[in-house]
XYZ file of N, CA and C in Angstrom:
432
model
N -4.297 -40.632 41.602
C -3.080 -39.885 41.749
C -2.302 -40.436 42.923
N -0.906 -40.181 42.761
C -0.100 -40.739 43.637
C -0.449 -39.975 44.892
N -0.109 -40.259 46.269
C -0.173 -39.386 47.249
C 1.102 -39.392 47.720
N 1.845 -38.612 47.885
C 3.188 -38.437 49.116
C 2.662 -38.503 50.106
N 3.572 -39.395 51.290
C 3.366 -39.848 52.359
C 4.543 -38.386 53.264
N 4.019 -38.239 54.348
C 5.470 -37.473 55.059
C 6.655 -38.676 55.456
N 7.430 -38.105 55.783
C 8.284 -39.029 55.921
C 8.781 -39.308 57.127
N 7.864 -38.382 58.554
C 8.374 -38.166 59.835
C 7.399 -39.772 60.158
N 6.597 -40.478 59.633
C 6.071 -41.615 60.140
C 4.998 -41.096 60.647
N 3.824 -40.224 60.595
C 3.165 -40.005 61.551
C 1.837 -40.198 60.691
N 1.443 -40.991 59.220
C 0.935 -41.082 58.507
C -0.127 -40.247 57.256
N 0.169 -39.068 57.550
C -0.389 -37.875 57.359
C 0.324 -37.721 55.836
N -0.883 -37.054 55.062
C -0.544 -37.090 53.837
C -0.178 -35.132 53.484
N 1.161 -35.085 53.066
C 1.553 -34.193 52.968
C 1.616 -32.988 51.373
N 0.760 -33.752 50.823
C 1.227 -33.342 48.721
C 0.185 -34.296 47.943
N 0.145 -33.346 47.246
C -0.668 -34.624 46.233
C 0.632 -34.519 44.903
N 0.710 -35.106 43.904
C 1.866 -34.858 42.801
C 1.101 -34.585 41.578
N 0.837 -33.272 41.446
C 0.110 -32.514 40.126
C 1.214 -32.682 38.633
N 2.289 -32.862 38.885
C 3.013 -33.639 37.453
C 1.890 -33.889 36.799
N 1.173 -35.128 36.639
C 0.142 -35.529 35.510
C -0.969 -34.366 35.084
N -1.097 -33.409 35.987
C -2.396 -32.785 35.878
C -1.387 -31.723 35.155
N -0.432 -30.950 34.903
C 0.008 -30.378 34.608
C 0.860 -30.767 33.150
N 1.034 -31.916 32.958
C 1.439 -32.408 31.665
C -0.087 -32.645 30.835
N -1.287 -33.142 31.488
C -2.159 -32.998 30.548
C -2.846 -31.879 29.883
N -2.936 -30.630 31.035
C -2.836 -29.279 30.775
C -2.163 -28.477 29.163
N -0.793 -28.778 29.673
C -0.105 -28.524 28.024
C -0.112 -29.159 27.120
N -0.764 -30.655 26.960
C -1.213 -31.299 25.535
C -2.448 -30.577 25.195
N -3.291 -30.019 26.123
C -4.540 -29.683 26.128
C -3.672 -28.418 25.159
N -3.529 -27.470 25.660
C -3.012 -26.147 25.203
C -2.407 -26.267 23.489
N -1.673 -27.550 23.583
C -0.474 -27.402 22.329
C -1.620 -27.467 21.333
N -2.709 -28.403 21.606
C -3.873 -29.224 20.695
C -4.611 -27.896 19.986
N -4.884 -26.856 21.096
C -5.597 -25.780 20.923
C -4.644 -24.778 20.458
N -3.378 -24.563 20.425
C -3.109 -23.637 20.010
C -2.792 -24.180 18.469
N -2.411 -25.792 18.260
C -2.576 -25.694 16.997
C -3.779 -25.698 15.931
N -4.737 -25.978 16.607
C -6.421 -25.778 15.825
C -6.733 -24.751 16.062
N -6.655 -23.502 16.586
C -7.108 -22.407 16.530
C -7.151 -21.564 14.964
N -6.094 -21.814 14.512
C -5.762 -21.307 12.954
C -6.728 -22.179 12.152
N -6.685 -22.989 12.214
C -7.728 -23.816 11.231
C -9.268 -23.438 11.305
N -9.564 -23.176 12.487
C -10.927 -22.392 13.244
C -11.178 -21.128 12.667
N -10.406 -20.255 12.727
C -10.027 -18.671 11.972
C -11.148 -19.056 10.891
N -10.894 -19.780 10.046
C -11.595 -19.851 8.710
C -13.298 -19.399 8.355
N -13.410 -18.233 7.668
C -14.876 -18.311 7.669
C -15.807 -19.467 6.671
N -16.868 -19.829 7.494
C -17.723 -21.077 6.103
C -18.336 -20.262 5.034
N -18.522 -18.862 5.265
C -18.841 -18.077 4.013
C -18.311 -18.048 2.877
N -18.874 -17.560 1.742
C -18.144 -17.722 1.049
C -18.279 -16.350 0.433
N -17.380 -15.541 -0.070
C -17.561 -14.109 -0.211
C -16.819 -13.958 -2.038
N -17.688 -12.992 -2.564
C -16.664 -12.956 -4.177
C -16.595 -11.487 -3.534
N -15.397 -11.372 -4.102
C -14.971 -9.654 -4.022
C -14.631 -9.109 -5.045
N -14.788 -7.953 -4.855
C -14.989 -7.136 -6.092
C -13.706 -7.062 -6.892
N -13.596 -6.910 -8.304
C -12.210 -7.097 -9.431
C -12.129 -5.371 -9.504
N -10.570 -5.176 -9.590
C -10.348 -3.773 -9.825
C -9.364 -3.805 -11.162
N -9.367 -2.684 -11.801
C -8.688 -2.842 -12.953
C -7.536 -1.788 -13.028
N -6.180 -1.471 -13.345
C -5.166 -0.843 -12.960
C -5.626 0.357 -14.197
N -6.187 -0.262 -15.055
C -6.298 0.550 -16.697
C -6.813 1.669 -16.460
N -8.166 1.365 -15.162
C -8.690 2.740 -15.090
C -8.202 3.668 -14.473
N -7.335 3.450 -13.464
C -6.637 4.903 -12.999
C -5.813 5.141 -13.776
N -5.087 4.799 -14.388
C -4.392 5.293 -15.363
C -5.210 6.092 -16.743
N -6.117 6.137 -16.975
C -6.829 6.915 -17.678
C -7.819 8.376 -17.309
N -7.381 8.162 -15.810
C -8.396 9.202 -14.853
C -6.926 10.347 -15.010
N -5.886 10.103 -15.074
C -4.385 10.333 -14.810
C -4.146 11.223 -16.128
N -3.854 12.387 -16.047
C -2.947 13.359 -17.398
C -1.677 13.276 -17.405
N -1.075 13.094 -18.337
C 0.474 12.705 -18.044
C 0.942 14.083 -19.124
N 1.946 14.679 -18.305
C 2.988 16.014 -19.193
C 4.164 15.043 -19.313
N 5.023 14.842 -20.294
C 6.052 14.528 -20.516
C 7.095 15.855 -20.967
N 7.891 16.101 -20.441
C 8.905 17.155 -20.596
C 10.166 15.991 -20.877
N 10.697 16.647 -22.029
C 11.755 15.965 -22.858
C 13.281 16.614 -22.607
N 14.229 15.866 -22.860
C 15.611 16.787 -22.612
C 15.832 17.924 -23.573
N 14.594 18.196 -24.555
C 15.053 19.196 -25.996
C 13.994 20.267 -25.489
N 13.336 19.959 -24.282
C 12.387 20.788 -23.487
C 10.930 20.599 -24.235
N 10.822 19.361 -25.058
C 9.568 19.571 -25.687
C 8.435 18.704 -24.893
N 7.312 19.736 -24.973
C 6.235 18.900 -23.773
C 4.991 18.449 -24.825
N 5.137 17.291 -24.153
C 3.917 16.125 -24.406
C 2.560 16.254 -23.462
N 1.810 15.808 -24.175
C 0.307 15.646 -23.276
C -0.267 14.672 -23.594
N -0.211 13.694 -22.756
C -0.635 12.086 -22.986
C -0.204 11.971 -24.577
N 1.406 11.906 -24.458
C 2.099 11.680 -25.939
C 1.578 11.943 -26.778
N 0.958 13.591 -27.005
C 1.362 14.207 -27.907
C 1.787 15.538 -27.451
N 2.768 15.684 -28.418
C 3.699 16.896 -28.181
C 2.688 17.910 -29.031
N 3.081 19.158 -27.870
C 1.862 20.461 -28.032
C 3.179 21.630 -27.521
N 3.022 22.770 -28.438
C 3.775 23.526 -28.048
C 3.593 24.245 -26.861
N 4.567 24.743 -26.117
C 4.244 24.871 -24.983
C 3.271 26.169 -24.338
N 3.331 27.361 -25.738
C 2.040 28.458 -25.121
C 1.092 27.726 -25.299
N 0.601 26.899 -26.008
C -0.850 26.041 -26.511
C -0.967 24.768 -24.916
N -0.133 24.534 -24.379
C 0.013 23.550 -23.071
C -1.185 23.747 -21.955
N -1.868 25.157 -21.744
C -2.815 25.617 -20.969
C -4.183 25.200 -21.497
N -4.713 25.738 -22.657
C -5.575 25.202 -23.512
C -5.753 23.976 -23.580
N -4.735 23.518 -23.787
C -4.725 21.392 -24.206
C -5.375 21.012 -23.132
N -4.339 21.329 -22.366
C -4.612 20.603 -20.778
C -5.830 21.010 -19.710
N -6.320 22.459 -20.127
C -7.587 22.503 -19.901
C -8.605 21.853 -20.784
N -8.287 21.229 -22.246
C -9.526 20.521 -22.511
C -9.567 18.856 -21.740
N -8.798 18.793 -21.739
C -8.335 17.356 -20.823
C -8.856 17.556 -19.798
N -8.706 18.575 -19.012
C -9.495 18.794 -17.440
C -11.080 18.422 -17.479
N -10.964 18.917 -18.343
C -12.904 19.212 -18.729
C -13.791 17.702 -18.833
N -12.779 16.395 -19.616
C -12.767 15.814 -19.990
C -12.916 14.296 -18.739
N -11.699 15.049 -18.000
C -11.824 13.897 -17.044
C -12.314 14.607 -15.394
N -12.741 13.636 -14.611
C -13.551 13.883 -13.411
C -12.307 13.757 -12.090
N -11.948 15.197 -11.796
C -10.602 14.882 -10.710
C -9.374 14.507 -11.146
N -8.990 14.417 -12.300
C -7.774 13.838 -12.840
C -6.429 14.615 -11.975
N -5.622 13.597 -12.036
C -4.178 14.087 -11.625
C -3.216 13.962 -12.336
N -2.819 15.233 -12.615
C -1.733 15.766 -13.402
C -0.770 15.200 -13.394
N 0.119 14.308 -13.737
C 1.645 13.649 -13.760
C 2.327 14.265 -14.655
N 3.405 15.031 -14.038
C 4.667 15.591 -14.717
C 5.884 14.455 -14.586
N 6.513 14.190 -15.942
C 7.267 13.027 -16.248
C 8.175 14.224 -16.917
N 9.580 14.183 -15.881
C 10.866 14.865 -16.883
C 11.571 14.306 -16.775
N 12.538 14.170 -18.154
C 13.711 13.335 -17.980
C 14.916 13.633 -16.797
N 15.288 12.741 -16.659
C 16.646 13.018 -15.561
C 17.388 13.760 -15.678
N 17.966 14.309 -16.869
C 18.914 15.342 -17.015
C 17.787 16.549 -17.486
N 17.035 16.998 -17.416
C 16.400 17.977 -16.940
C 16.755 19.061 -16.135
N 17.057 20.476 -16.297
C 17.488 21.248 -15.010
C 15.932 20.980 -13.991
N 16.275 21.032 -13.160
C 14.443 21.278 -12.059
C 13.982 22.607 -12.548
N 14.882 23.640 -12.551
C 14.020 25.218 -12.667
C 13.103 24.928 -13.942
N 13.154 23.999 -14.937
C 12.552 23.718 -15.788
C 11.037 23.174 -15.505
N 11.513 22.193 -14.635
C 10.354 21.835 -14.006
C 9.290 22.462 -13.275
N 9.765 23.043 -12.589
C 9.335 24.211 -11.659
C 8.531 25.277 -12.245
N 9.057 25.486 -13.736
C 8.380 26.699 -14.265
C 7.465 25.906 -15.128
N 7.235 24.412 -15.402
C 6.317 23.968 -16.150
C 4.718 23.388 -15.140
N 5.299 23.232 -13.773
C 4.405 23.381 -12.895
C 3.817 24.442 -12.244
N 5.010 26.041 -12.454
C 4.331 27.188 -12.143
C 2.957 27.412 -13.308
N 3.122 27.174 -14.412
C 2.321 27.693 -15.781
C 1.362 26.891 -15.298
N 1.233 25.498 -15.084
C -0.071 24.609 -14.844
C -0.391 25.005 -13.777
N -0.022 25.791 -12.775
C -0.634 25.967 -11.525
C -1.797 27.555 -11.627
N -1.077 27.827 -12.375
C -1.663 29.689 -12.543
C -2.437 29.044 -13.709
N -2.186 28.724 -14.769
C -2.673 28.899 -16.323
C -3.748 27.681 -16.181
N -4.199 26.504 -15.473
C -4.902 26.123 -15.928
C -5.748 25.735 -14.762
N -6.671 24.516 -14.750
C -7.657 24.346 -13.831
C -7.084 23.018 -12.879
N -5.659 22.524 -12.878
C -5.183 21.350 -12.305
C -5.267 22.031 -10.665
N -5.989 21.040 -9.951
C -5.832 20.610 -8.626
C -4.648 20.119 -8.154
N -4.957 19.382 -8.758
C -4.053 17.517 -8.407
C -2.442 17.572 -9.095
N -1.398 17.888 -8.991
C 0.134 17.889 -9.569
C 0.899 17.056 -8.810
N 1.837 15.645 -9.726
C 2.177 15.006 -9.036
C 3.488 15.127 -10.174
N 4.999 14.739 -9.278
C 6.000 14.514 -10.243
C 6.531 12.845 -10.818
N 6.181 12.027 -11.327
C 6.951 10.946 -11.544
C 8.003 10.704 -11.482
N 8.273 9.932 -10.453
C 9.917 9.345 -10.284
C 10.141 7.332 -10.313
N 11.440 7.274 -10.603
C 11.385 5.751 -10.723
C 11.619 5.077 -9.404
N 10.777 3.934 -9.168
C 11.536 3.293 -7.503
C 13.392 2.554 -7.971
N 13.514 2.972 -6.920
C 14.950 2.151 -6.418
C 15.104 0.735 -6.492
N 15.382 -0.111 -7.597
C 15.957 -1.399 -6.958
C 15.808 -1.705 -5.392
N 15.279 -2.654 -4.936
C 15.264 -3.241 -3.861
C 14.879 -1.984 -2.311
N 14.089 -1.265 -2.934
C 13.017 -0.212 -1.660
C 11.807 -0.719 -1.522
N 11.209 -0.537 -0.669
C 10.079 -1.307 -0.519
C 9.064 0.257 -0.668
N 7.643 0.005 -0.733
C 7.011 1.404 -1.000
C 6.503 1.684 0.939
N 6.752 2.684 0.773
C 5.878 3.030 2.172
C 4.432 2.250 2.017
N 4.204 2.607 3.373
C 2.863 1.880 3.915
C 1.913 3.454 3.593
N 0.706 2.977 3.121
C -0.333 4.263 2.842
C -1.417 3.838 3.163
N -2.532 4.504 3.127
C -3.572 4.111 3.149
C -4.171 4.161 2.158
């Protein structure tokens, strides 16, 4: 390494010039911060488990309420005093299922409301969810 001399003449060494030690420093760093990602990598090798979309959708009861007010139960239309019965054999049938109420858009809600009051009193549903469509360009919340 270079040494700085003082400059009063009295021969005395005043500095050493860490420039080099400090430029090799950050090649050191750049080297490591770009191999660190490549390092990340595990040598394991892991299979993970396949999930299938089919089956929740079959764990799932779907009511369809129509604009002529006629209600469906996993597409088939059941009149609506017989709707308690149906949908309690369906309960019976599946383990935890959740109820999906599907009404059309022009639907009044009080309609709705009173087809979720009847499933709430009249049958054995836990689980009541309403189906709605996403928005063009929304992203879904974060869930767990």
């Amino acid at each position: 390494m270079k040494k700085v001399r003082d400059q009063s003449g009295s021969g005395g060494i005043s500095g050493i010039n860490i420039t080099p030690i400090i430029d090799i420093t950050l090649v050191l760093l750049i080297i490591m911060l770009v191999a660190a990602p490549v390092m990340n990598i595990p040598n394991m090798e892991v299979e993970l488990p396949e999930a299938y979309t089919s089956e929740t959708k079959e764990l799932n009861i779907s009511i369809s309420l129509g604009t002529d007010l006629r209600v469906a139960v996993d597409e088939n239309i059941v009149p609506i005093t017989e709707l308690p019965r149906t949908l309690d054999r369906q309960l019976k049938l599946k383990k935890n299922p959740i109820v999906i109420i599907r009404a059309d858009r022009s639907v009044p809600y009080s309609e709705v409301e009173n087809l979720m009051e009847l499933i709430k009193v009249k049958t054995r549903a836990k689980r009541i969810a309403v189906a709605t469509k996403q928005r063009p360009g929304t992203a879904l919340a974060a869930n767990p």
